[in-house]
mmCIF file of C-alpha atoms and ligand atoms in Angstrom:
data_model
loop_
_atom_site.group_PDB
_atom_site.id
_atom_site.type_symbol
_atom_site.label_atom_id
_atom_site.label_comp_id
_atom_site.label_asym_id
_atom_site.label_seq_id
_atom_site.Cartn_x
_atom_site.Cartn_y
_atom_site.Cartn_z
ATOM 1 C CA MET L 14 -1.736 10.459 -3.383
ATOM 2 C CA LYS L 15 -4.714 8.192 -2.851
ATOM 3 C CA THR L 16 -6.689 6.671 -5.735
ATOM 4 C CA ARG L 17 -9.538 4.189 -5.616
ATOM 5 C CA THR L 18 -11.877 2.425 -7.991
ATOM 6 C CA PRO L 19 -15.208 4.256 -7.776
ATOM 7 C CA ASN L 20 -17.899 1.824 -6.583
ATOM 8 C CA PRO L 21 -16.658 -1.316 -8.322
ATOM 9 C CA ILE L 22 -19.449 -3.818 -8.824
ATOM 10 C CA ARG L 23 -17.125 -6.616 -9.956
ATOM 11 C CA GLY L 24 -13.538 -7.403 -10.880
ATOM 12 C CA ALA L 25 -11.808 -7.454 -14.269
ATOM 13 C CA ARG L 26 -9.391 -10.076 -15.581
ATOM 14 C CA ILE L 27 -7.224 -10.768 -18.582
ATOM 15 C CA ALA L 28 -9.189 -13.366 -20.552
ATOM 16 C CA GLY L 29 -6.787 -13.732 -23.492
ATOM 17 C CA THR L 30 -3.414 -12.490 -24.731
ATOM 18 C CA GLY L 31 -1.619 -12.267 -28.065
ATOM 19 C CA SER L 32 1.540 -10.780 -29.529
ATOM 20 C CA ALA L 33 3.221 -10.080 -32.845
ATOM 21 C CA VAL L 34 6.776 -9.198 -33.844
ATOM 22 C CA PRO L 35 8.190 -8.576 -37.321
ATOM 23 C CA GLU L 36 10.228 -11.301 -38.993
ATOM 24 C CA ARG L 37 13.371 -9.288 -39.675
ATOM 25 C CA ILE L 38 16.082 -9.652 -37.018
ATOM 26 C CA LEU L 39 18.703 -6.934 -36.540
ATOM 27 C CA THR L 40 21.640 -8.254 -34.490
ATOM 28 C CA ASN L 41 24.304 -6.360 -32.579
ATOM 29 C CA PHE L 42 26.750 -7.499 -35.256
ATOM 30 C CA ASP L 43 24.576 -5.818 -37.903
ATOM 31 C CA LEU L 44 24.673 -2.630 -35.775
ATOM 32 C CA GLU L 45 28.485 -2.806 -35.606
ATOM 33 C CA LYS L 46 28.424 -2.089 -39.350
ATOM 34 C CA MET L 47 26.114 0.917 -38.924
ATOM 35 C CA VAL L 48 27.507 2.853 -35.924
ATOM 36 C CA ASP L 49 30.615 2.897 -33.724
ATOM 37 C CA THR L 50 29.508 0.183 -31.287
ATOM 38 C CA SER L 51 30.182 -3.466 -30.451
ATOM 39 C CA ASP L 52 28.212 -6.547 -29.525
ATOM 40 C CA GLU L 53 30.235 -6.672 -26.314
ATOM 41 C CA TRP L 54 29.274 -3.094 -25.285
ATOM 42 C CA ILE L 55 25.593 -3.572 -26.049
ATOM 43 C CA VAL L 56 25.307 -6.929 -24.255
ATOM 44 C CA GLU L 57 27.264 -5.744 -21.218
ATOM 45 C CA ARG L 58 25.382 -2.421 -20.826
ATOM 46 C CA THR L 59 21.867 -3.518 -21.861
ATOM 47 C CA GLY L 60 21.570 -7.322 -22.209
ATOM 48 C CA ILE L 61 20.223 -6.875 -25.757
ATOM 49 C CA LYS L 62 21.525 -9.232 -28.469
ATOM 50 C CA GLU L 63 19.016 -8.622 -31.227
ATOM 51 C CA ARG L 64 15.752 -6.836 -31.974
ATOM 52 C CA ARG L 65 12.933 -7.120 -34.560
ATOM 53 C CA ILE L 66 12.493 -4.443 -37.219
ATOM 54 C CA ALA L 67 9.283 -3.918 -39.210
ATOM 55 C CA ALA L 68 9.481 -4.273 -42.989
ATOM 56 C CA GLU L 69 8.995 -1.211 -45.148
ATOM 57 C CA GLY L 70 5.253 -0.720 -45.633
ATOM 58 C CA THR L 71 4.302 -2.357 -42.337
ATOM 59 C CA VAL L 72 2.555 0.081 -39.999
ATOM 60 C CA THR L 73 1.934 -0.051 -36.252
ATOM 61 C CA SER L 74 -1.721 -0.988 -36.721
ATOM 62 C CA ASP L 75 -0.622 -4.088 -38.701
ATOM 63 C CA LEU L 76 1.288 -5.444 -35.700
ATOM 64 C CA ALA L 77 -1.509 -4.311 -33.353
ATOM 65 C CA LYS L 78 -4.101 -6.117 -35.459
ATOM 66 C CA GLU L 79 -2.112 -9.373 -35.514
ATOM 67 C CA ALA L 80 -1.675 -9.304 -31.725
ATOM 68 C CA ALA L 81 -5.358 -8.369 -31.261
ATOM 69 C CA LEU L 82 -6.668 -11.277 -33.345
ATOM 70 C CA LYS L 83 -4.510 -13.722 -31.385
ATOM 71 C CA ALA L 84 -5.773 -12.281 -28.073
ATOM 72 C CA LEU L 85 -9.397 -12.543 -29.233
ATOM 73 C CA ASP L 86 -8.813 -16.135 -30.319
ATOM 74 C CA ASP L 87 -7.187 -16.911 -26.964
ATOM 75 C CA ALA L 88 -10.219 -15.430 -25.171
ATOM 76 C CA GLY L 89 -12.616 -17.382 -27.430
ATOM 77 C CA MET L 90 -14.251 -14.188 -28.677
ATOM 78 C CA THR L 91 -15.064 -12.434 -31.917
ATOM 79 C CA ALA L 92 -14.336 -8.778 -32.688
ATOM 80 C CA ASP L 93 -18.002 -7.764 -32.757
ATOM 81 C CA GLU L 94 -18.294 -8.635 -29.045
ATOM 82 C CA LEU L 95 -15.861 -5.824 -28.139
ATOM 83 C CA ASP L 96 -17.185 -2.629 -26.494
ATOM 84 C CA LEU L 97 -13.913 -0.682 -26.522
ATOM 85 C CA ILE L 98 -10.400 -0.790 -27.979
ATOM 86 C CA ILE L 99 -7.527 1.092 -26.316
ATOM 87 C CA VAL L 100 -4.127 1.239 -28.028
ATOM 88 C CA ALA L 101 -1.076 2.449 -26.108
ATOM 89 C CA THR L 102 1.502 3.776 -28.554
ATOM 90 C CA VAL L 103 3.904 6.623 -29.289
ATOM 91 C CA THR L 104 4.205 5.535 -32.911
ATOM 92 C CA PRO L 105 0.650 5.489 -34.345
ATOM 93 C CA ASP L 106 0.354 5.130 -38.146
ATOM 94 C CA THR L 107 -0.726 8.794 -38.230
ATOM 95 C CA ILE L 108 -1.263 11.516 -35.604
ATOM 96 C CA PHE L 109 -4.925 11.071 -36.465
ATOM 97 C CA PRO L 110 -6.969 8.992 -36.922
ATOM 98 C CA SER L 111 -5.884 7.056 -33.848
ATOM 99 C CA CYS L 112 -4.253 3.650 -34.143
ATOM 100 C CA ALA L 113 -7.167 2.231 -32.113
ATOM 101 C CA CYS L 114 -9.655 3.426 -34.757
ATOM 102 C CA VAL L 115 -7.585 1.850 -37.537
ATOM 103 C CA VAL L 116 -7.532 -1.465 -35.639
ATOM 104 C CA GLN L 117 -11.282 -1.190 -34.913
ATOM 105 C CA GLY L 118 -11.995 -0.848 -38.618
ATOM 106 C CA GLU L 119 -9.535 -3.554 -39.687
ATOM 107 C CA ILE L 120 -10.817 -6.250 -37.340
ATOM 108 C CA GLY L 121 -14.481 -5.307 -37.821
ATOM 109 C CA ALA L 122 -15.192 -4.458 -34.181
ATOM 110 C CA LYS L 123 -18.369 -2.680 -35.222
ATOM 111 C CA ASN L 124 -19.726 -2.202 -31.668
ATOM 112 C CA ALA L 125 -16.527 -0.807 -30.175
ATOM 113 C CA ALA L 126 -15.414 2.723 -29.307
ATOM 114 C CA ALA L 127 -11.686 3.292 -29.799
ATOM 115 C CA PHE L 128 -8.945 5.624 -28.580
ATOM 116 C CA ASP L 129 -5.166 5.812 -28.095
ATOM 117 C CA ILE L 130 -3.178 6.435 -24.932
ATOM 118 C CA SER L 131 0.223 8.138 -24.966
ATOM 119 C CA ALA L 132 2.271 7.279 -21.882
ATOM 120 C CA GLY L 133 5.527 6.106 -23.482
ATOM 121 C CA CYS L 134 6.699 2.709 -22.323
ATOM 122 C CA THR L 135 4.172 2.795 -19.440
ATOM 123 C CA GLY L 136 1.354 2.981 -21.989
ATOM 124 C CA PHE L 137 0.152 -0.611 -21.627
ATOM 125 C CA VAL L 138 -0.087 -0.365 -17.826
ATOM 126 C CA TYR L 139 -2.026 2.914 -18.214
ATOM 127 C CA ALA L 140 -4.397 1.314 -20.746
ATOM 128 C CA LEU L 141 -4.838 -1.799 -18.608
ATOM 129 C CA SER L 142 -5.709 0.311 -15.571
ATOM 130 C CA VAL L 143 -8.300 2.345 -17.505
ATOM 131 C CA ALA L 144 -9.818 -0.839 -18.958
ATOM 132 C CA ARG L 145 -9.942 -2.502 -15.551
ATOM 133 C CA ASP L 146 -11.830 0.407 -13.991
ATOM 134 C CA LEU L 147 -14.280 0.655 -16.899
ATOM 135 C CA VAL L 148 -15.078 -3.067 -16.653
ATOM 136 C CA ALA L 149 -15.156 -3.057 -12.825
ATOM 137 C CA SER L 150 -17.621 -0.147 -12.843
ATOM 138 C CA GLY L 151 -19.966 -2.157 -15.068
ATOM 139 C CA ARG L 152 -19.804 0.357 -17.917
ATOM 140 C CA TYR L 153 -18.123 -2.037 -20.393
ATOM 141 C CA ASP L 154 -17.899 -5.833 -20.587
ATOM 142 C CA ASN L 155 -15.243 -6.589 -23.201
ATOM 143 C CA ILE L 156 -12.240 -4.318 -23.751
ATOM 144 C CA LEU L 157 -9.270 -4.963 -26.031
ATOM 145 C CA VAL L 158 -6.055 -3.369 -24.764
ATOM 146 C CA ILE L 159 -3.034 -3.219 -27.068
ATOM 147 C CA GLY L 160 0.537 -1.929 -26.740
ATOM 148 C CA ALA L 161 2.054 -1.499 -30.211
ATOM 149 C CA GLU L 162 5.112 0.293 -31.554
ATOM 150 C CA ILE L 163 7.306 0.696 -34.601
ATOM 151 C CA LEU L 164 10.083 2.580 -32.845
ATOM 152 C CA SER L 165 12.518 1.860 -35.683
ATOM 153 C CA ARG L 166 10.802 4.701 -37.590
ATOM 154 C CA ILE L 167 11.600 7.324 -34.912
ATOM 155 C CA VAL L 168 15.131 6.178 -34.101
ATOM 156 C CA ASP L 169 18.176 7.982 -35.499
ATOM 157 C CA TRP L 170 20.143 5.075 -36.967
ATOM 158 C CA GLN L 171 23.331 7.148 -36.725
ATOM 159 C CA ASP L 172 22.963 7.757 -32.974
ATOM 160 C CA ARG L 173 24.629 4.889 -31.093
ATOM 161 C CA ASN L 174 23.205 6.177 -27.790
ATOM 162 C CA THR L 175 19.677 5.204 -28.802
ATOM 163 C CA CYS L 176 19.605 3.044 -31.935
ATOM 164 C CA VAL L 177 20.953 -0.059 -30.182
ATOM 165 C CA LEU L 178 18.126 -0.080 -27.644
ATOM 166 C CA PHE L 179 14.834 -0.269 -29.503
ATOM 167 C CA GLY L 180 12.759 -2.789 -31.467
ATOM 168 C CA ASP L 181 9.277 -3.185 -32.972
ATOM 169 C CA GLY L 182 6.305 -5.302 -31.855
ATOM 170 C CA ALA L 183 2.817 -5.465 -30.365
ATOM 171 C CA GLY L 184 1.055 -7.229 -27.515
ATOM 172 C CA ALA L 185 -2.650 -7.381 -26.688
ATOM 173 C CA ALA L 186 -4.980 -8.466 -23.908
ATOM 174 C CA VAL L 187 -8.758 -8.882 -23.699
ATOM 175 C CA ILE L 188 -10.240 -7.600 -20.427
ATOM 176 C CA ARG L 189 -13.498 -9.112 -19.190
ATOM 177 C CA PRO L 190 -15.496 -9.179 -15.922
ATOM 178 C CA CYS L 191 -14.728 -11.540 -13.042
ATOM 179 C CA ALA L 192 -15.450 -11.808 -9.326
ATOM 180 C CA TYR L 193 -14.357 -8.797 -7.236
ATOM 181 C CA GLY L 194 -10.841 -9.346 -5.820
ATOM 182 C CA GLU L 195 -9.778 -11.638 -8.685
ATOM 183 C CA GLY L 196 -7.983 -10.809 -11.958
ATOM 184 C CA ILE L 197 -6.418 -7.334 -12.117
ATOM 185 C CA ILE L 198 -6.385 -6.708 -8.380
ATOM 186 C CA GLU L 199 -4.800 -3.238 -8.214
ATOM 187 C CA CYS L 200 -3.076 -0.670 -10.438
ATOM 188 C CA VAL L 201 -0.987 2.400 -9.679
ATOM 189 C CA LEU L 202 -0.361 5.157 -12.259
ATOM 190 C CA ARG L 203 2.064 8.040 -11.737
ATOM 191 C CA SER L 204 3.663 10.867 -13.726
ATOM 192 C CA ASP L 205 6.237 13.661 -13.405
ATOM 193 C CA GLY L 206 5.788 15.980 -16.374
ATOM 194 C CA SER L 207 8.351 18.411 -14.959
ATOM 195 C CA ARG L 208 11.070 15.956 -16.056
ATOM 196 C CA GLY L 209 9.672 15.162 -19.501
ATOM 197 C CA ASP L 210 12.695 16.661 -21.260
ATOM 198 C CA VAL L 211 14.922 13.652 -20.510
ATOM 199 C CA LEU L 212 13.072 11.555 -23.084
ATOM 200 C CA VAL L 213 11.466 13.412 -25.950
ATOM 201 C CA LEU L 214 10.667 13.493 -29.659
ATOM 202 C CA PRO L 215 10.900 17.269 -30.215
ATOM 203 C CA ALA L 216 9.314 17.955 -33.603
ATOM 204 C CA GLY L 217 6.125 17.150 -35.473
ATOM 205 C CA GLY L 218 3.676 18.517 -32.901
ATOM 206 C CA SER L 219 2.140 21.964 -32.457
ATOM 207 C CA GLY L 220 5.240 23.186 -30.610
ATOM 208 C CA MET L 221 7.580 22.509 -33.514
ATOM 209 C CA PRO L 222 5.696 21.657 -36.704
ATOM 210 C CA ALA L 223 7.515 19.619 -39.340
ATOM 211 C CA SER L 224 9.693 21.695 -41.668
ATOM 212 C CA CYS L 225 12.783 21.165 -43.818
ATOM 213 C CA GLU L 226 14.783 22.558 -40.898
ATOM 214 C CA THR L 227 13.358 20.092 -38.329
ATOM 215 C CA VAL L 228 14.096 17.191 -40.653
ATOM 216 C CA LYS L 229 17.640 18.430 -41.351
ATOM 217 C CA SER L 230 18.261 18.863 -37.612
ATOM 218 C CA LYS L 231 17.010 15.313 -36.875
ATOM 219 C CA LEU L 232 14.320 16.594 -34.531
ATOM 220 C CA HIS L 233 11.851 13.855 -35.513
ATOM 221 C CA TYR L 234 13.910 11.229 -33.693
ATOM 222 C CA ILE L 235 14.008 10.057 -30.065
ATOM 223 C CA GLN L 236 16.302 12.168 -27.878
ATOM 224 C CA MET L 237 17.205 10.610 -24.563
ATOM 225 C CA LYS L 238 19.440 11.414 -21.601
ATOM 226 C CA GLY L 239 20.066 7.720 -20.962
ATOM 227 C CA ASN L 240 21.810 8.080 -17.624
ATOM 228 C CA LEU L 241 19.041 10.210 -16.114
ATOM 229 C CA VAL L 242 16.355 7.847 -17.425
ATOM 230 C CA TYR L 243 18.273 4.916 -15.942
ATOM 231 C CA ARG L 244 18.425 6.386 -12.439
ATOM 232 C CA PHE L 245 14.786 7.486 -12.569
ATOM 233 C CA ALA L 246 13.739 4.027 -13.795
ATOM 234 C CA VAL L 247 15.427 2.021 -11.042
ATOM 235 C CA ARG L 248 13.838 4.266 -8.390
ATOM 236 C CA VAL L 249 10.291 4.223 -9.780
ATOM 237 C CA MET L 250 10.297 0.499 -10.611
ATOM 238 C CA VAL L 251 10.911 -0.195 -6.913
ATOM 239 C CA GLU L 252 8.518 2.535 -5.685
ATOM 240 C CA GLY L 253 5.801 1.533 -8.156
ATOM 241 C CA ALA L 254 6.084 -2.114 -7.133
ATOM 242 C CA MET L 255 5.949 -1.355 -3.414
ATOM 243 C CA GLU L 256 3.014 1.023 -3.814
ATOM 244 C CA VAL L 257 0.831 -1.417 -5.733
ATOM 245 C CA LEU L 258 1.695 -4.242 -3.328
ATOM 246 C CA GLU L 259 0.609 -2.095 -0.409
ATOM 247 C CA LYS L 260 -2.607 -1.146 -2.188
ATOM 248 C CA ALA L 261 -3.335 -4.817 -2.886
ATOM 249 C CA ASN L 262 -2.510 -5.723 0.707
ATOM 250 C CA LEU L 263 0.226 -8.111 -0.439
ATOM 251 C CA ARG L 264 3.912 -8.583 0.441
ATOM 252 C CA LYS L 265 6.952 -8.962 -1.835
ATOM 253 C CA GLU L 266 7.050 -12.635 -0.859
ATOM 254 C CA ASP L 267 3.561 -13.153 -2.333
ATOM 255 C CA ILE L 268 4.767 -12.369 -5.880
ATOM 256 C CA ASP L 269 5.190 -15.393 -8.165
ATOM 257 C CA TYR L 270 6.213 -13.538 -11.318
ATOM 258 C CA VAL L 271 7.452 -10.054 -12.246
ATOM 259 C CA ILE L 272 6.942 -8.794 -15.793
ATOM 260 C CA PRO L 273 8.880 -5.527 -15.989
ATOM 261 C CA HIS L 274 9.168 -3.111 -18.893
ATOM 262 C CA GLN L 275 11.991 -4.561 -20.996
ATOM 263 C CA ALA L 276 14.296 -1.539 -21.252
ATOM 264 C CA ASN L 277 17.667 -2.722 -20.027
ATOM 265 C CA GLN L 278 18.653 -5.999 -18.327
ATOM 266 C CA ARG L 279 21.044 -4.241 -15.932
ATOM 267 C CA LEU L 280 18.273 -1.895 -14.844
ATOM 268 C CA ILE L 281 15.798 -4.782 -14.420
ATOM 269 C CA ASP L 282 18.345 -6.757 -12.370
ATOM 270 C CA LEU L 283 19.128 -3.811 -10.094
ATOM 271 C CA ALA L 284 15.436 -3.106 -9.431
ATOM 272 C CA ALA L 285 14.810 -6.838 -8.839
ATOM 273 C CA GLU L 286 17.704 -7.006 -6.394
ATOM 274 C CA ARG L 287 16.268 -4.089 -4.419
ATOM 275 C CA LEU L 288 12.851 -5.772 -4.426
ATOM 276 C CA GLY L 289 14.273 -9.228 -3.632
ATOM 277 C CA THR L 290 12.554 -10.754 -6.673
ATOM 278 C CA GLN L 291 15.652 -11.765 -8.712
ATOM 279 C CA ASP L 292 14.446 -15.308 -9.369
ATOM 280 C CA LYS L 293 10.938 -14.225 -10.443
ATOM 281 C CA ILE L 294 11.691 -11.994 -13.421
ATOM 282 C CA TYR L 295 10.477 -12.673 -16.980
ATOM 283 C CA SER L 296 12.865 -11.211 -19.543
ATOM 284 C CA ASN L 297 12.934 -11.343 -23.339
ATOM 285 C CA ILE L 298 15.080 -8.249 -23.811
ATOM 286 C CA ALA L 299 17.980 -10.227 -25.314
ATOM 287 C CA ARG L 300 15.721 -11.204 -28.254
ATOM 288 C CA LEU L 301 13.487 -8.147 -28.668
ATOM 289 C CA GLY L 302 15.162 -5.061 -27.139
ATOM 290 C CA ASN L 303 12.954 -2.253 -25.854
ATOM 291 C CA THR L 304 9.594 -2.256 -27.676
ATOM 292 C CA SER L 305 8.169 0.551 -25.480
ATOM 293 C CA ALA L 306 4.415 0.137 -24.850
ATOM 294 C CA ALA L 307 4.524 -3.326 -26.445
ATOM 295 C CA SER L 308 7.172 -4.765 -24.141
ATOM 296 C CA ILE L 309 5.021 -5.744 -21.138
ATOM 297 C CA PRO L 310 2.122 -7.306 -23.124
ATOM 298 C CA ILE L 311 4.516 -9.247 -25.378
ATOM 299 C CA ALA L 312 6.359 -10.586 -22.320
ATOM 300 C CA LEU L 313 3.046 -11.395 -20.590
ATOM 301 C CA ASP L 314 1.795 -13.277 -23.646
ATOM 302 C CA GLU L 315 5.038 -15.267 -23.910
ATOM 303 C CA ALA L 316 5.028 -16.090 -20.188
ATOM 304 C CA ALA L 317 1.368 -17.186 -20.274
ATOM 305 C CA ARG L 318 1.588 -19.238 -23.489
ATOM 306 C CA SER L 319 4.740 -21.043 -22.350
ATOM 307 C CA GLY L 320 2.997 -21.980 -19.084
ATOM 308 C CA GLN L 321 5.495 -20.067 -16.942
ATOM 309 C CA VAL L 322 2.669 -17.951 -15.542
ATOM 310 C CA LYS L 323 0.011 -20.311 -14.211
ATOM 311 C CA ASP L 324 -3.524 -20.020 -12.840
ATOM 312 C CA GLY L 325 -3.478 -18.571 -9.335
ATOM 313 C CA ASP L 326 -0.050 -16.904 -9.721
ATOM 314 C CA ILE L 327 0.360 -13.376 -8.371
ATOM 315 C CA VAL L 328 1.949 -11.377 -11.204
ATOM 316 C CA LEU L 329 3.468 -7.910 -10.894
ATOM 317 C CA LEU L 330 3.636 -5.679 -13.993
ATOM 318 C CA VAL L 331 5.828 -2.611 -13.636
ATOM 319 C CA GLY L 332 6.814 -0.024 -16.226
ATOM 320 C CA PHE L 333 8.239 3.451 -16.751
ATOM 321 C CA GLY L 334 8.680 5.717 -19.746
ATOM 322 C CA ALA L 335 8.337 9.022 -21.525
ATOM 323 C CA GLY L 336 6.262 11.690 -19.819
ATOM 324 C CA LEU L 337 7.831 10.896 -17.451
ATOM 325 C CA THR L 338 5.403 8.199 -16.405
ATOM 326 C CA TRP L 339 5.435 5.007 -14.376
ATOM 327 C CA GLY L 340 2.878 2.462 -13.336
ATOM 328 C CA SER L 341 2.333 -0.966 -11.874
ATOM 329 C CA ALA L 342 -0.372 -3.604 -11.679
ATOM 330 C CA ILE L 343 -0.969 -6.721 -9.589
ATOM 331 C CA LEU L 344 -2.785 -9.605 -11.267
ATOM 332 C CA LYS L 345 -4.105 -12.843 -9.868
ATOM 333 C CA TRP L 346 -3.684 -14.870 -13.019
ATOM 334 C CA SER L 347 -6.635 -16.902 -14.283
ATOM 335 C CA LYS L 348 -7.887 -17.309 -17.809
HETATM 336 N N1 LIG G 426 28.227 1.619 -28.207
HETATM 337 C C1 LIG G 426 29.395 2.015 -27.684
HETATM 338 N N2 LIG G 426 29.505 3.060 -26.837
HETATM 339 C C2 LIG G 426 28.387 3.721 -26.509
HETATM 340 C C3 LIG G 426 27.124 3.367 -27.040
HETATM 341 C C4 LIG G 426 27.082 2.270 -27.919
HETATM 342 N N3 LIG G 426 25.928 1.844 -28.454
HETATM 343 N N4 LIG G 426 26.195 4.208 -26.539
HETATM 344 C C5 LIG G 426 26.831 5.054 -25.731
HETATM 345 N N5 LIG G 426 28.152 4.776 -25.722
HETATM 346 C C6 LIG G 426 29.222 5.455 -24.991
HETATM 347 C C7 LIG G 426 28.857 6.876 -24.642
HETATM 348 O O1 LIG G 426 29.110 7.744 -25.727
HETATM 349 C C8 LIG G 426 29.779 7.138 -23.476
HETATM 350 O O2 LIG G 426 31.057 7.456 -23.973
HETATM 351 P P1 LIG G 426 31.931 8.623 -23.318
HETATM 352 O O3 LIG G 426 32.136 8.192 -21.903
HETATM 353 O O4 LIG G 426 33.137 8.610 -24.168
HETATM 354 O O5 LIG G 426 31.083 9.842 -23.442
HETATM 355 C C9 LIG G 426 29.870 5.769 -22.780
HETATM 356 O O6 LIG G 426 29.426 4.811 -23.750
HETATM 357 C C10 LIG G 426 29.017 5.662 -21.535
HETATM 358 O O7 LIG G 426 27.733 6.177 -21.836
HETATM 359 P P2 LIG G 426 26.592 6.127 -20.760
HETATM 360 O O8 LIG G 426 25.393 6.826 -21.309
HETATM 361 O O9 LIG G 426 27.111 6.578 -19.436
HETATM 362 O O10 LIG G 426 26.323 4.561 -20.694
HETATM 363 P P3 LIG G 426 25.345 3.805 -19.732
HETATM 364 O O11 LIG G 426 26.075 2.753 -19.016
HETATM 365 O O12 LIG G 426 24.487 4.733 -18.911
HETATM 366 O O13 LIG G 426 24.373 3.062 -20.754
HETATM 367 C C11 LIG G 426 22.187 3.289 -21.696
HETATM 368 C C12 LIG G 426 23.606 3.833 -21.646
HETATM 369 C C13 LIG G 426 22.247 1.852 -22.135
HETATM 370 C C14 LIG G 426 21.363 4.116 -22.674
HETATM 371 C C15 LIG G 426 21.556 3.353 -20.257
HETATM 372 O O14 LIG G 426 21.772 4.644 -19.714
HETATM 373 C C16 LIG G 426 20.086 3.071 -20.254
HETATM 374 O O15 LIG G 426 19.659 1.966 -20.551
HETATM 375 N N6 LIG G 426 19.248 4.043 -19.857
HETATM 376 C C17 LIG G 426 17.823 3.841 -19.798
HETATM 377 C C18 LIG G 426 17.218 4.019 -21.149
HETATM 378 C C19 LIG G 426 15.764 3.602 -21.141
HETATM 379 O O16 LIG G 426 15.377 2.726 -20.410
HETATM 380 N N7 LIG G 426 14.912 4.221 -21.918
HETATM 381 C C20 LIG G 426 13.538 3.792 -21.832
HETATM 382 C C21 LIG G 426 12.630 4.751 -22.219
HETATM 383 S S1 LIG G 426 12.057 4.442 -23.816
HETATM 384 C C22 LIG G 426 10.557 5.174 -24.126
HETATM 385 O O17 LIG G 426 9.807 5.593 -23.236
HETATM 386 C C23 LIG G 426 10.239 5.348 -25.576
#
């Protein structure tokens, strides 16, 4: 399928990044006391050693706001300069109003429109792509894109198949205009809704409204066929990467850094091996686990702030998640 940016008049770049994670650390050894698992199993199968868990009373918009303010500061901007806020999340504070509207109100972005995007762990790449096209078309100048999740609230802490994988956090980026061909060079977004059942939160929507029965049956928690997601993920990480490279007219050898969705170290390594980019991967999964839509922007912020991603670097973002969805982006880094 062919997609193109309609009549771009300029490019769009990431002008600032920020991230936020809760203070509380939950280690694999803590999990050993909660479910039938072991540090050895979790590290060997996933690479995760610990994850961050939000304190009671903290909501997704709190983490989103903290990341947003850091990104604005990094970009040298104030909230009232924003035209639009997009939050990618599957764990908004409430089904409505949107998390983006809560953030808009909290940071005082009085000139900004706001909406959420639901694309699972691919959410940040989806939001980034939308923001890029809106800036490139000339419609908006300053867009705040956030990936934020408190997955610990939708995880069944008695299900060892899922509870060892996830963590909480938020990452943000400010998107602003730049010269055409610079900044966010290309994006690819894909979906396969026919396979959505492999990763689902069944209850709480119009299909299965909340009831005593849905709560008793644990239908408000993540249900995942891990093996099927794993195989799908390795395939689409490679396909998504190759497709966006082709669209950007670049080769694998041109990539300086890969920032993949942080779902599973084994999965990341296998995809990197197939792409030949093993020595170019940024990974923080050992410390943070899978933070869904927040994982790529947190990793990007860490890589940029630590100086690992430098001006002029070609950076590949690639993610996959619930939907099923997948997506990739090629950036020429400059701030
Ligand atoms: N501790 C110990 N044993 C476990 C655990 C655990 N935490 N979890 C599962 N097991 C057991 C299983 O019960 C199974 O036992 P059995 O053979 O007796 O039935 C055995 O380990 C093997 O299970 P598998 O599922 O085959 O293990 P696998 O190697 O595939 O690893 C995992 C499972 C880690 C979930 C992997 O499949 C995976 O990472 N999949 C991708 C998940 C993912 O990326 N999700 C992202 C989407 S998130 C989003 O969009 C919100």
